[in-house]
Amino acid sequence: MSVTVRFCGAARTVTGSCYLLQTPSGRLLVDCGLFQGQKTLKQLNYGAFPFQPADINQVLLTHAHIDHSGLLPKLVREGFRGRILATRGTIDLCSYMLPDAGSIQESEVASLNRRNSARGRAEVTPIYTQADAIDSLESFQPVDYESWIDVMPGVRARYWNAGHLLGSASIELEVDDASTSPRPLRLLFSGDVGPDGKLLEPDPKAPSGFDYVISESTYGDRLRTPTSPELRRQRLAGEVRDAAAANGALLIPAFAVERTQELIADLVDLMNHGEIPTAPIFLDSPLAIHATEVFRSHAASLDPAIDIDRLFNSPNLRFTETVDESKAIAKLTGFHIIIAASGMCDAGRIRHHLKRWLWNAHATVLLVGYQANGTLGRFLQDGAKAVRIQGDEIKVAARIRMIDDYSGHADGAEIARWIAARRPIARGLFLVHGEESAITGLAERVAERIIPTAKLFQPVLDDVFELSGTAPRLLDVTHRRRLTPEAVTHLDWHNDMSGLILDINDRIAAAADDRARGVLIRRLRRALESEG
Ligand SMILES: [Zn+2]
C-alpha cells in the first residue's frame, strides 16, 4: 500500500490548513484549520469533511492559529478519537483560542439567524459551540521540540521551532514505505514559518534531506522593507505620532495572540521613553488578555531581552474584558489607542470600533498583519471608499495605514532561503498556504535556482498525490472536489455584489440632482431588464 497526501485546505489560499496523509498503517492529519475570508471558502466550514473523522488515527498540529486549529472541535465532535499532538505552548494557546472561536461561531450564527428569520430563511447551526471546543481540549497531548515521537506504527514525527508564534512548529515525518525501504520516506510540513529577527521568537529551525517538503507561501511574492528592532519601533512611533496629531482614535486590528503582545511591548516602551504621546492603550479583547497571561507563563522560552512582566504592568495599559467596558471605550473622543481582534477585521470587537470610527477623518486604522482576500481588512488595505459592516454601509474617511514590521511570516526571500536549507529535496516541493500570486511568485523565486522546475508542485484544493513513486503522481479526484479550483482563487460573487451595490450608491449620491438620480436608476433598471 502506498502513501498519499490530500490537500484538504490551504491550497491557493492562506486559510483552512489541513493535509490528510494516508500511510500503510493509518491516516493522520497535519492541521485542521478553519477557512476564513471569502464566503465560498467559509461555507466549507459548515460542510462535511472530505474524509471520515472517525477514520483519522492522529492529528499533528503545527500551531494554534485558528486557520490551522479552528476545525479541531468539529473533528472531535464528529467522531475523531485519536490524539492531537502539539507543543505545550500551542496547547496553552488553544485552550483559550478554541473556546473563543466556538463562542464567535455561536454569536455569529445567532446574529445571522436574526437576519435570516426576518427574511424568512431557515436557521443555521454553528459549526461548533464553545462547549464542543472545551471538549476537544481533552484530546491534546504535549510533545517536545526536537525529539522523535511515535505517532503510530511505522510513522514517527519530530517538531522544530518555526519561529512564527509561541509554540509554533515545522513537523518532520518519517513513514515506513516500500518505495524507499530500508530507509523511511521523509517529509517536512513547514507550518507557518516566522521571519528572521522576529520580536519574542527565535529564528526558524529545521533539518535537511527530505523526499518531500510542503512549504507555506504566504508572502512568497513579497519582499518586506528591511527591518530591525530599532527600525520597527521608529516606524511604529511615526505612525502613532501622526495618529495623535490627527486627534482621533488609533485602531489597531490585531491577532489576539503574539502580534498584540508585540505591539503592547513596543507601545509601552515608546511611551516610557517619551517617544510617543502618553495615552491609554485599550486591549479590547478577552482572548488577547488571556493570551497575554500565556505569554507571561512561557516568558522563559521567549526573548530574554524583553521584560514581559514590566511592560504588561504599565499603568497606560487598560484591559477591557467585559462587553460593558468595551462599550464604554466607544464614548471616548480624541487620541487613544485601541487594539482589538480580529487582525483581518472579519470578526470580533474591532468591527464595532470600525463602525464607530471609519467615517471619521480624525481616526487612524493601522493594519499590522496579513489581510486575506475577501476580508474587511483587505478591502481597507486596497483603498475601499466604503465598506459593509454587519449589513450597514460605512464610508471610509479614516486614515488607513500599514506597517509590515510585525509580520509573523517569512517574506519571499526568507522562505526561499528556508527551502534551500532543507535540500536535498529528492522527489518534490509542494507550495501551499498562499494566494495564487504568492505561490506563483515563490515558484519563480525557487524554480531552477533552488529546485528543478519538474519537482515543483502547486496543488489545488482537494488534490490527492501519491507519494510512493520516484515523483509525486496526481490522482484523479474530479468527482470528490468540494469546490472548483477557480472558486478558490477568484473573489466570489458575494464580494462582486457588495462592490456593485457600493458603486451604485456612490454614483447615485454623486448625481447632480434628484432628476439625474431618476435617470440613472431608470437606466440601471433597463440594463437589468435587457439581461432578463
Ligand atoms: Zn499562523
Short mmCIF file of C-alpha atoms and ligand atoms in Angstrom, two decimals:
data_model
loop_
_atom_site.label_atom_id
_atom_site.label_comp_id
_atom_site.label_asym_id
_atom_site.label_seq_id
_atom_site.Cartn_x
_atom_site.Cartn_y
_atom_site.Cartn_z
CA MET A 1 0.00 0.00 0.00
CA SER A 2 1.31 3.44 -0.94
CA VAL A 3 1.47 6.79 0.82
CA THR A 4 -0.79 9.61 -0.41
CA VAL A 5 -1.42 13.20 0.64
CA ARG A 6 -4.66 15.11 0.15
CA PHE A 7 -4.62 18.90 0.24
CA CYS A 8 -7.82 19.48 2.21
CA GLY A 9 -7.12 23.21 2.69
CA ALA A 10 -4.57 25.99 2.29
CA ALA A 11 -4.23 25.21 -1.41
CA ARG A 12 -4.11 28.54 -3.34
CA THR A 13 -5.45 30.20 -0.19
CA VAL A 14 -3.90 31.07 3.15
CA THR A 15 -6.68 29.56 5.24
CA GLY A 16 -8.07 26.17 6.21
CA SER A 17 -4.67 24.47 6.58
CA CYS A 18 -5.28 20.69 6.56
CA TYR A 19 -3.36 17.82 4.97
CA LEU A 20 -4.52 14.22 5.04
CA LEU A 21 -1.68 11.73 4.94
CA GLN A 22 -2.65 8.15 4.18
CA THR A 23 0.06 5.67 5.21
CA PRO A 24 0.14 1.87 5.17
CA SER A 25 -0.67 1.86 8.91
CA GLY A 26 -3.37 4.53 9.06
CA ARG A 27 -4.45 8.10 8.40
CA LEU A 28 -3.22 11.25 10.01
CA LEU A 29 -3.97 14.93 9.59
CA VAL A 30 -1.45 17.71 9.74
CA ASP A 31 -3.57 20.66 10.99
CA CYS A 32 -7.33 21.03 10.83
CA GLY A 33 -7.87 24.72 10.24
CA LEU A 34 -10.85 26.98 9.72
CA PHE A 35 -11.45 28.60 6.33
CA GLN A 36 -11.61 32.39 6.53
CA GLY A 37 -12.12 35.24 4.09
CA GLN A 38 -14.46 34.90 1.15
CA LYS A 39 -17.90 33.36 1.68
CA THR A 40 -17.42 30.48 -0.75
CA LEU A 41 -14.48 29.25 1.34
CA LYS A 42 -16.14 29.91 4.71
CA GLN A 43 -19.07 27.80 3.55
CA LEU A 44 -16.72 24.78 3.57
CA ASN A 45 -16.55 25.04 7.38
CA TYR A 46 -20.23 24.08 7.54
CA GLY A 47 -19.97 21.19 5.08
CA ALA A 48 -18.73 17.64 5.61
CA PHE A 49 -15.00 16.96 5.91
CA PRO A 50 -13.57 15.29 2.78
CA PHE A 51 -12.83 12.24 5.00
CA GLN A 52 -14.49 10.40 7.89
CA PRO A 53 -13.31 11.94 11.20
CA ALA A 54 -13.56 8.51 12.88
CA ASP A 55 -11.08 7.11 10.31
CA ILE A 56 -8.34 9.57 11.30
CA ASN A 57 -5.86 7.98 13.72
CA GLN A 58 -3.91 11.06 14.86
CA VAL A 59 -3.62 14.81 14.29
CA LEU A 60 -0.29 16.63 14.23
CA LEU A 61 -0.86 20.34 14.89
CA THR A 62 1.73 22.90 13.73
CA HIS A 63 0.45 25.86 15.78
CA ALA A 64 -2.51 27.46 17.50
CA HIS A 65 -3.68 29.95 14.86
CA ILE A 66 -7.32 29.32 14.02
CA ASP A 67 -6.64 28.81 10.31
CA HIS A 68 -4.58 25.77 11.42
CA SER A 69 -6.50 24.56 14.50
CA GLY A 70 -10.01 26.00 14.15
CA LEU A 71 -11.86 22.91 12.91
CA LEU A 72 -10.47 20.54 15.58
CA PRO A 73 -13.56 20.90 17.80
CA LYS A 74 -15.73 19.90 14.82
CA LEU A 75 -13.41 16.96 14.07
CA VAL A 76 -13.73 15.67 17.64
CA ARG A 77 -17.48 16.26 17.76
CA GLU A 78 -17.88 14.29 14.52
CA GLY A 79 -16.12 11.18 15.79
CA PHE A 80 -12.32 11.65 15.81
CA ARG A 81 -10.97 9.56 18.71
CA GLY A 82 -7.18 9.88 18.36
CA ARG A 83 -4.72 12.27 19.94
CA ILE A 84 -3.88 15.82 18.83
CA LEU A 85 -0.12 16.14 19.18
CA ALA A 86 1.10 19.69 19.82
CA THR A 87 3.75 21.60 21.76
CA ARG A 88 2.89 22.89 25.26
CA GLY A 89 2.82 26.49 24.01
CA THR A 90 0.31 25.50 21.31
CA ILE A 91 -1.84 23.60 23.81
CA ASP A 92 -1.91 26.53 26.26
CA LEU A 93 -2.89 28.95 23.49
CA CYS A 94 -5.50 26.55 22.05
CA SER A 95 -7.08 26.19 25.48
CA TYR A 96 -8.20 29.84 25.11
CA MET A 97 -8.33 30.25 21.34
CA LEU A 98 -10.59 27.30 20.51
CA PRO A 99 -13.28 28.09 23.12
CA ASP A 100 -13.13 31.72 21.93
CA ALA A 101 -13.59 30.54 18.33
CA GLY A 102 -16.57 28.45 19.50
CA SER A 103 -18.21 31.44 21.13
CA ILE A 104 -17.57 33.53 17.98
CA GLN A 105 -19.32 30.82 15.91
CA GLU A 106 -22.25 30.87 18.31
CA SER A 107 -22.66 34.64 18.32
CA GLU A 108 -22.17 35.00 14.56
CA VAL A 109 -24.79 32.35 13.88
CA ALA A 110 -27.15 33.98 16.40
CA SER A 111 -26.98 37.31 14.59
CA LEU A 112 -27.19 35.61 11.18
CA ASN A 113 -30.30 33.76 12.37
CA ARG A 114 -31.92 37.01 13.50
CA ARG A 115 -31.41 38.38 9.98
CA ASN A 116 -32.45 35.08 8.37
CA SER A 117 -35.69 34.87 10.32
CA ALA A 118 -36.53 38.47 9.30
CA ARG A 119 -36.09 37.34 5.67
CA GLY A 120 -37.98 34.07 6.23
CA ARG A 121 -34.89 31.92 5.73
CA ALA A 122 -34.01 28.69 7.54
CA GLU A 123 -31.98 28.69 10.76
CA VAL A 124 -28.27 27.89 10.66
CA THR A 125 -26.49 25.96 13.41
CA PRO A 126 -22.97 26.94 14.49
CA ILE A 127 -20.02 24.97 13.11
CA TYR A 128 -19.34 24.11 16.76
CA THR A 129 -20.01 25.65 20.14
CA GLN A 130 -17.81 26.80 22.97
CA ALA A 131 -18.70 23.56 24.80
CA ASP A 132 -17.55 21.46 21.80
CA ALA A 133 -14.27 23.37 21.82
CA ILE A 134 -13.73 22.76 25.53
CA ASP A 135 -14.44 19.02 24.98
CA SER A 136 -11.86 18.85 22.19
CA LEU A 137 -9.11 20.03 24.55
CA GLU A 138 -9.17 16.56 26.18
CA SER A 139 -7.66 15.09 23.00
CA PHE A 140 -4.47 17.17 23.12
CA GLN A 141 -1.18 15.56 24.09
CA PRO A 142 2.04 17.56 24.55
CA VAL A 143 5.21 16.94 22.54
CA ASP A 144 8.68 18.42 22.99
CA TYR A 145 10.63 20.20 20.27
CA GLU A 146 13.39 18.22 18.58
CA SER A 147 12.66 14.76 19.97
CA TRP A 148 11.20 11.87 17.98
CA ILE A 149 7.74 10.60 18.88
CA ASP A 150 5.96 7.50 17.64
CA VAL A 151 2.76 8.69 16.01
CA MET A 152 1.53 5.22 15.06
CA PRO A 153 3.20 2.02 13.83
CA GLY A 154 5.60 2.94 11.03
CA VAL A 155 5.21 6.73 11.47
CA ARG A 156 7.48 8.98 13.55
CA ALA A 157 7.41 12.75 13.94
CA ARG A 158 9.71 15.45 15.24
CA TYR A 159 8.70 19.09 15.90
CA TRP A 160 11.01 22.03 15.16
CA ASN A 161 10.55 25.62 16.34
CA ALA A 162 9.16 27.53 13.33
CA GLY A 163 9.63 30.94 15.00
CA HIS A 164 6.16 32.10 13.91
CA LEU A 165 4.18 32.10 17.15
CA LEU A 166 4.60 30.83 20.70
CA GLY A 167 4.67 27.02 20.34
CA SER A 168 4.75 27.01 16.52
CA ALA A 169 6.39 24.09 14.74
CA SER A 170 7.52 22.70 11.44
CA ILE A 171 6.85 18.96 11.53
CA GLU A 172 9.29 16.35 10.24
CA LEU A 173 7.80 12.94 9.46
CA GLU A 174 9.28 9.53 8.73
CA VAL A 175 6.93 6.97 7.20
CA ASP A 176 7.93 3.35 6.57
CA ASP A 177 7.31 2.85 2.87
CA ALA A 178 8.30 0.18 0.35
CA SER A 179 9.41 2.81 -2.18
CA THR A 180 12.33 3.99 -0.03
CA SER A 181 12.92 0.83 2.04
CA PRO A 182 15.02 0.11 4.01
CA ARG A 183 15.07 3.84 4.85
CA PRO A 184 11.79 5.63 5.60
CA LEU A 185 10.02 8.17 3.35
CA ARG A 186 10.93 11.59 4.76
CA LEU A 187 8.55 14.58 4.70
CA LEU A 188 8.56 18.06 6.19
CA PHE A 189 5.47 20.22 6.72
CA SER A 190 6.66 23.80 7.19
CA GLY A 191 3.63 25.04 9.12
CA ASP A 192 3.85 28.84 9.14
CA VAL A 193 7.47 29.98 9.09
CA GLY A 194 8.48 33.08 11.01
CA PRO A 195 10.74 35.86 9.70
CA ASP A 196 14.32 36.24 10.79
CA GLY A 197 14.84 38.54 13.78
CA LYS A 198 11.23 38.41 14.98
CA LEU A 199 10.32 40.08 18.28
CA LEU A 200 9.81 37.44 21.04
CA GLU A 201 10.67 34.37 18.86
CA PRO A 202 13.87 32.60 17.71
CA ASP A 203 14.69 32.21 14.00
CA PRO A 204 13.00 29.16 12.36
CA LYS A 205 14.79 25.85 12.63
CA ALA A 206 14.50 22.52 10.75
CA PRO A 207 16.74 19.72 9.44
CA SER A 208 17.59 18.93 5.79
CA GLY A 209 17.37 15.97 3.42
CA PHE A 210 13.76 15.10 2.51
CA ASP A 211 11.78 13.27 -0.12
CA TYR A 212 9.04 15.90 0.13
CA VAL A 213 8.74 19.38 1.58
CA ILE A 214 5.32 21.02 1.91
CA SER A 215 6.02 24.72 2.30
CA GLU A 216 3.89 27.73 3.12
CA SER A 217 3.98 30.65 0.62
CA THR A 218 2.05 33.45 2.39
CA TYR A 219 4.47 36.23 1.40
CA GLY A 220 6.06 34.29 -1.48
CA ASP A 221 5.73 37.24 -3.90
CA ARG A 222 6.77 39.97 -1.48
CA LEU A 223 9.93 41.38 -0.06
CA ARG A 224 9.42 43.15 3.22
CA THR A 225 11.05 46.51 3.87
CA PRO A 226 14.21 45.59 5.77
CA THR A 227 13.57 45.80 9.49
CA SER A 228 15.35 45.65 12.82
CA PRO A 229 14.07 46.22 16.36
CA GLU A 230 15.12 49.89 16.09
CA LEU A 231 13.54 50.49 12.64
CA ARG A 232 10.38 48.69 13.73
CA ARG A 233 9.97 50.89 16.81
CA GLN A 234 10.75 54.05 14.78
CA ARG A 235 8.12 53.22 12.17
CA LEU A 236 5.52 52.44 14.82
CA ALA A 237 6.39 55.68 16.67
CA GLY A 238 5.96 57.67 13.44
CA GLU A 239 2.52 56.17 12.85
CA VAL A 240 1.43 56.78 16.45
CA ARG A 241 2.61 60.41 16.40
CA ASP A 242 0.69 61.04 13.14
CA ALA A 243 -2.42 59.43 14.61
CA ALA A 244 -2.10 61.57 17.74
CA ALA A 245 -1.76 64.69 15.56
CA ALA A 246 -4.98 63.72 13.74
CA ASN A 247 -6.58 63.68 17.21
CA GLY A 248 -8.88 60.68 16.83
CA ALA A 249 -8.72 57.05 17.85
CA LEU A 250 -5.89 54.86 16.62
CA LEU A 251 -7.44 51.46 15.88
CA ILE A 252 -5.07 48.53 15.53
CA PRO A 253 -6.78 45.35 14.34
CA ALA A 254 -4.50 42.58 15.58
CA PHE A 255 -4.46 38.86 16.02
CA ALA A 256 -5.10 38.39 19.72
CA VAL A 257 -2.06 36.23 20.10
CA GLU A 258 1.54 37.35 19.72
CA ARG A 259 1.00 40.35 17.41
CA THR A 260 -0.91 42.02 20.21
CA GLN A 261 1.74 41.23 22.81
CA GLU A 262 4.47 42.53 20.46
CA LEU A 263 2.57 45.78 19.89
CA ILE A 264 1.97 46.28 23.60
CA ALA A 265 5.64 45.69 24.36
CA ASP A 266 6.70 48.31 21.79
CA LEU A 267 3.94 50.87 22.57
CA VAL A 268 4.59 50.79 26.31
CA ASP A 269 8.32 51.01 25.72
CA LEU A 270 7.90 54.01 23.38
CA MET A 271 5.65 55.78 25.91
CA ASN A 272 8.11 55.06 28.73
CA HIS A 273 10.85 56.68 26.67
CA GLY A 274 8.71 59.70 25.74
CA GLU A 275 8.90 58.91 22.03
CA ILE A 276 5.14 58.96 21.56
CA PRO A 277 2.46 60.90 23.47
CA THR A 278 1.19 59.14 26.57
CA ALA A 279 -2.37 57.93 26.09
CA PRO A 280 -4.44 54.99 27.23
CA ILE A 281 -3.87 51.77 25.29
CA PHE A 282 -7.01 49.66 25.44
CA LEU A 283 -6.56 45.96 24.93
CA ASP A 284 -10.16 45.29 23.99
CA SER A 285 -10.14 41.52 23.62
CA PRO A 286 -10.79 38.92 26.32
CA LEU A 287 -8.80 36.42 24.27
CA ALA A 288 -5.81 38.76 23.98
CA ILE A 289 -5.94 39.31 27.73
CA HIS A 290 -5.81 35.53 28.36
CA ALA A 291 -3.13 35.08 25.70
CA THR A 292 -1.07 37.75 27.46
CA GLU A 293 -1.19 35.53 30.56
CA VAL A 294 0.01 32.53 28.50
CA PHE A 295 2.93 34.65 27.30
CA ARG A 296 3.79 35.58 30.87
CA SER A 297 3.84 31.90 31.83
CA HIS A 298 6.05 30.98 28.85
CA ALA A 299 8.33 34.02 29.30
CA ALA A 300 11.31 31.69 29.84
CA SER A 301 11.03 30.37 26.25
CA LEU A 302 10.77 33.87 24.76
CA ASP A 303 13.36 36.56 24.07
CA PRO A 304 15.16 37.15 27.41
CA ALA A 305 15.95 40.78 26.41
CA ILE A 306 12.29 41.72 26.88
CA ASP A 307 10.89 42.21 30.38
CA ILE A 308 7.38 40.97 29.67
CA ASP A 309 6.13 41.49 33.22
CA ARG A 310 7.24 45.10 33.49
CA LEU A 311 5.81 46.06 30.09
CA PHE A 312 2.49 44.29 30.64
CA ASN A 313 2.04 46.00 34.04
CA SER A 314 2.15 49.53 32.58
CA PRO A 315 -0.46 51.93 34.05
CA ASN A 316 -1.20 53.11 30.48
CA LEU A 317 -2.41 49.66 29.54
CA ARG A 318 -6.13 49.02 30.19
CA PHE A 319 -7.68 45.59 29.81
CA THR A 320 -11.34 45.69 28.82
CA GLU A 321 -12.71 42.24 29.29
CA THR A 322 -16.47 42.74 29.63
CA VAL A 323 -18.84 43.97 26.94
CA ASP A 324 -19.80 46.97 29.13
CA GLU A 325 -16.17 48.02 29.47
CA SER A 326 -15.77 47.62 25.73
CA LYS A 327 -18.84 49.78 25.04
CA ALA A 328 -17.53 52.45 27.40
CA ILE A 329 -14.47 52.96 25.17
CA ALA A 330 -16.75 53.81 22.27
CA LYS A 331 -17.75 57.01 24.11
CA LEU A 332 -14.18 58.35 24.10
CA THR A 333 -13.09 61.15 21.79
CA GLY A 334 -9.62 62.49 21.00
CA PHE A 335 -6.45 60.44 20.71
CA HIS A 336 -6.38 56.98 22.30
CA ILE A 337 -5.23 53.57 21.15
CA ILE A 338 -7.48 50.54 20.78
CA ILE A 339 -6.05 47.11 19.98
CA ALA A 340 -8.76 44.56 19.21
CA ALA A 341 -9.17 41.34 17.29
CA SER A 342 -9.56 40.08 14.68
CA GLY A 343 -6.46 41.04 12.75
CA MET A 344 -8.27 40.85 9.40
CA CYS A 345 -11.35 42.72 10.74
CA ASP A 346 -13.66 39.86 9.77
CA ALA A 347 -14.86 39.16 13.32
CA GLY A 348 -14.50 40.34 16.90
CA ARG A 349 -14.77 43.66 18.71
CA ILE A 350 -12.66 45.56 16.17
CA ARG A 351 -15.76 45.65 13.94
CA HIS A 352 -17.68 47.76 16.49
CA HIS A 353 -14.79 50.19 16.74
CA LEU A 354 -14.50 50.39 12.95
CA LYS A 355 -18.22 51.13 12.73
CA ARG A 356 -17.75 53.91 15.30
CA TRP A 357 -14.65 55.48 13.69
CA LEU A 358 -14.18 54.61 9.99
CA TRP A 359 -16.28 57.54 8.72
CA ASN A 360 -14.27 59.97 10.87
CA ALA A 361 -11.31 61.71 9.21
CA HIS A 362 -9.61 62.17 12.61
CA ALA A 363 -9.30 58.42 13.12
CA THR A 364 -6.47 56.16 12.02
CA VAL A 365 -6.60 52.43 11.27
CA LEU A 366 -3.19 50.81 11.40
CA LEU A 367 -3.02 47.39 9.69
CA VAL A 368 -0.17 45.32 11.10
CA GLY A 369 -0.72 41.87 9.62
CA TYR A 370 -1.63 39.82 6.60
CA GLN A 371 -5.08 40.64 5.15
CA ALA A 372 -6.56 37.67 3.28
CA ASN A 373 -8.58 38.05 0.10
CA GLY A 374 -12.22 38.89 0.78
CA THR A 375 -11.73 40.15 4.36
CA LEU A 376 -12.78 43.61 5.52
CA GLY A 377 -9.14 44.32 6.32
CA ARG A 378 -8.17 43.58 2.71
CA PHE A 379 -10.84 45.97 1.38
CA LEU A 380 -9.48 48.71 3.64
CA GLN A 381 -5.90 47.92 2.61
CA ASP A 382 -6.93 48.11 -1.06
CA GLY A 383 -8.38 51.59 -0.53
CA ALA A 384 -12.15 50.92 -0.50
CA LYS A 385 -14.11 54.19 -0.20
CA ALA A 386 -16.95 52.46 1.63
CA VAL A 387 -17.39 49.06 3.24
CA ARG A 388 -20.20 46.99 4.67
CA ILE A 389 -20.12 46.00 8.34
CA GLN A 390 -22.96 43.80 9.61
CA GLY A 391 -25.17 44.93 6.77
CA ASP A 392 -24.50 48.68 7.21
CA GLU A 393 -22.64 50.70 4.63
CA ILE A 394 -19.87 52.79 6.22
CA LYS A 395 -17.92 55.46 4.35
CA VAL A 396 -14.18 55.27 4.85
CA ALA A 397 -12.76 58.68 5.81
CA ALA A 398 -10.27 57.47 8.43
CA ARG A 399 -6.57 57.34 7.57
CA ILE A 400 -5.72 53.76 6.60
CA ARG A 401 -2.08 52.96 7.30
CA MET A 402 0.02 49.80 7.16
CA ILE A 403 3.28 48.58 8.62
CA ASP A 404 4.98 45.32 7.77
CA ASP A 405 7.38 45.07 10.67
CA TYR A 406 5.18 42.91 12.90
CA SER A 407 4.67 40.16 10.36
CA GLY A 408 4.72 36.62 11.71
CA HIS A 409 5.71 35.27 8.29
CA ALA A 410 8.97 34.96 6.44
CA ASP A 411 8.96 37.09 3.26
CA GLY A 412 9.71 35.74 -0.24
CA ALA A 413 13.48 35.80 0.14
CA GLU A 414 13.39 34.32 3.64
CA ILE A 415 11.07 31.46 2.70
CA ALA A 416 13.22 30.69 -0.38
CA ARG A 417 16.28 30.54 1.89
CA TRP A 418 14.37 28.32 4.31
CA ILE A 419 13.52 25.94 1.42
CA ALA A 420 17.12 26.00 0.14
CA ALA A 421 18.36 24.97 3.59
CA ARG A 422 16.11 21.87 3.53
CA ARG A 423 17.86 20.38 0.45
CA PRO A 424 18.38 17.83 -0.85
CA ILE A 425 14.66 17.51 -1.63
CA ALA A 426 14.60 14.29 -3.63
CA ARG A 427 11.07 14.00 -5.02
CA GLY A 428 9.01 17.15 -4.71
CA LEU A 429 8.35 20.55 -3.19
CA PHE A 430 4.67 21.42 -2.73
CA LEU A 431 3.87 25.13 -2.43
CA VAL A 432 0.76 25.70 -0.31
CA HIS A 433 -0.76 28.25 2.09
CA GLY A 434 -0.64 31.30 -0.17
CA GLU A 435 -2.86 33.12 -2.62
CA GLU A 436 -2.24 32.33 -6.27
CA SER A 437 0.06 35.31 -6.88
CA ALA A 438 2.13 34.49 -3.78
CA ILE A 439 2.56 30.86 -4.85
CA THR A 440 3.48 31.85 -8.41
CA GLY A 441 5.92 34.42 -7.04
CA LEU A 442 7.59 31.88 -4.77
CA ALA A 443 7.69 29.28 -7.57
CA GLU A 444 9.52 31.79 -9.80
CA ARG A 445 11.94 32.55 -6.99
CA VAL A 446 12.89 28.91 -6.31
CA ALA A 447 12.48 27.26 -9.75
CA GLU A 448 15.82 26.04 -11.14
CA ARG A 449 17.81 28.19 -8.70
CA ILE A 450 16.83 26.09 -5.69
CA ILE A 451 14.92 23.13 -7.10
CA PRO A 452 14.32 21.82 -10.65
CA THR A 453 11.00 23.07 -12.06
CA ALA A 454 9.94 19.45 -12.64
CA LYS A 455 9.97 18.89 -8.87
CA LEU A 456 7.82 21.91 -8.09
CA PHE A 457 4.09 21.40 -7.41
CA GLN A 458 1.28 23.89 -6.79
CA PRO A 459 -1.69 21.79 -5.64
CA VAL A 460 -5.29 23.00 -5.71
CA LEU A 461 -7.93 22.24 -3.08
CA ASP A 462 -8.67 18.51 -2.69
CA ASP A 463 -5.84 17.38 -4.94
CA VAL A 464 -4.54 13.94 -3.97
CA PHE A 465 -0.95 12.96 -4.79
CA GLU A 466 0.58 9.53 -4.48
CA LEU A 467 3.98 9.93 -2.85
CA SER A 468 5.37 6.40 -3.19
CA GLY A 469 6.75 6.71 -6.72
CA THR A 470 10.01 8.35 -7.74
CA ALA A 471 7.94 11.51 -8.29
CA PRO A 472 4.52 12.60 -6.93
CA ARG A 473 1.60 11.47 -9.08
CA LEU A 474 -1.69 13.41 -9.16
CA LEU A 475 -4.60 11.00 -8.72
CA ASP A 476 -7.92 11.66 -10.41
CA VAL A 477 -10.31 13.15 -7.84
CA THR A 478 -12.52 15.32 -10.03
CA HIS A 479 -15.66 13.72 -8.59
CA ARG A 480 -14.60 14.40 -4.99
CA ARG A 481 -13.76 18.09 -5.21
CA ARG A 482 -15.73 20.35 -2.88
CA LEU A 483 -15.04 23.46 -4.99
CA THR A 484 -13.70 24.06 -8.47
CA PRO A 485 -10.14 25.41 -8.39
CA GLU A 486 -11.45 28.70 -9.87
CA ALA A 487 -13.90 29.14 -6.99
CA VAL A 488 -10.98 29.07 -4.54
CA THR A 489 -8.76 31.56 -6.30
CA HIS A 490 -11.25 34.15 -7.51
CA LEU A 491 -13.19 36.52 -5.35
CA ASP A 492 -16.66 35.09 -5.20
CA TRP A 493 -19.85 36.75 -6.35
CA HIS A 494 -20.68 37.90 -2.81
CA ASN A 495 -17.75 40.30 -2.97
CA ASP A 496 -18.57 41.40 -6.53
CA MET A 497 -22.14 42.06 -5.36
CA SER A 498 -21.05 44.19 -2.37
CA GLY A 499 -18.75 46.15 -4.66
CA LEU A 500 -21.54 46.73 -7.20
CA ILE A 501 -24.02 47.95 -4.56
CA LEU A 502 -21.43 50.36 -3.15
CA ASP A 503 -20.65 51.68 -6.65
CA ILE A 504 -24.33 52.20 -7.44
CA ASN A 505 -24.87 54.07 -4.15
CA ASP A 506 -21.83 56.21 -4.85
CA ARG A 507 -22.92 57.17 -8.35
CA ILE A 508 -26.45 57.95 -7.26
CA ALA A 509 -25.25 60.04 -4.31
CA ALA A 510 -22.85 61.91 -6.63
CA ALA A 511 -25.53 62.74 -9.23
CA ALA A 512 -26.30 66.45 -9.68
CA ASP A 513 -29.91 66.36 -8.51
CA ASP A 514 -32.94 64.13 -8.00
CA ARG A 515 -33.79 64.28 -11.69
CA ALA A 516 -30.32 62.99 -12.62
CA ARG A 517 -30.71 60.29 -9.96
CA GLY A 518 -34.02 59.21 -11.51
CA VAL A 519 -32.40 58.96 -14.95
CA LEU A 520 -29.56 56.85 -13.56
CA ILE A 521 -31.93 54.48 -11.76
CA ARG A 522 -34.10 54.04 -14.90
CA ARG A 523 -31.00 53.27 -16.98
CA LEU A 524 -29.82 50.68 -14.46
CA ARG A 525 -33.25 49.10 -14.47
CA ARG A 526 -33.31 48.94 -18.29
CA ALA A 527 -29.87 47.25 -18.21
CA LEU A 528 -31.23 44.66 -15.78
CA GLU A 529 -34.37 44.03 -17.82
CA SER A 530 -32.47 43.65 -21.08
CA GLU A 531 -30.43 40.89 -19.37
CA GLY A 532 -33.62 39.00 -18.47
ZN ZN B 1 -0.03 31.08 11.70
#
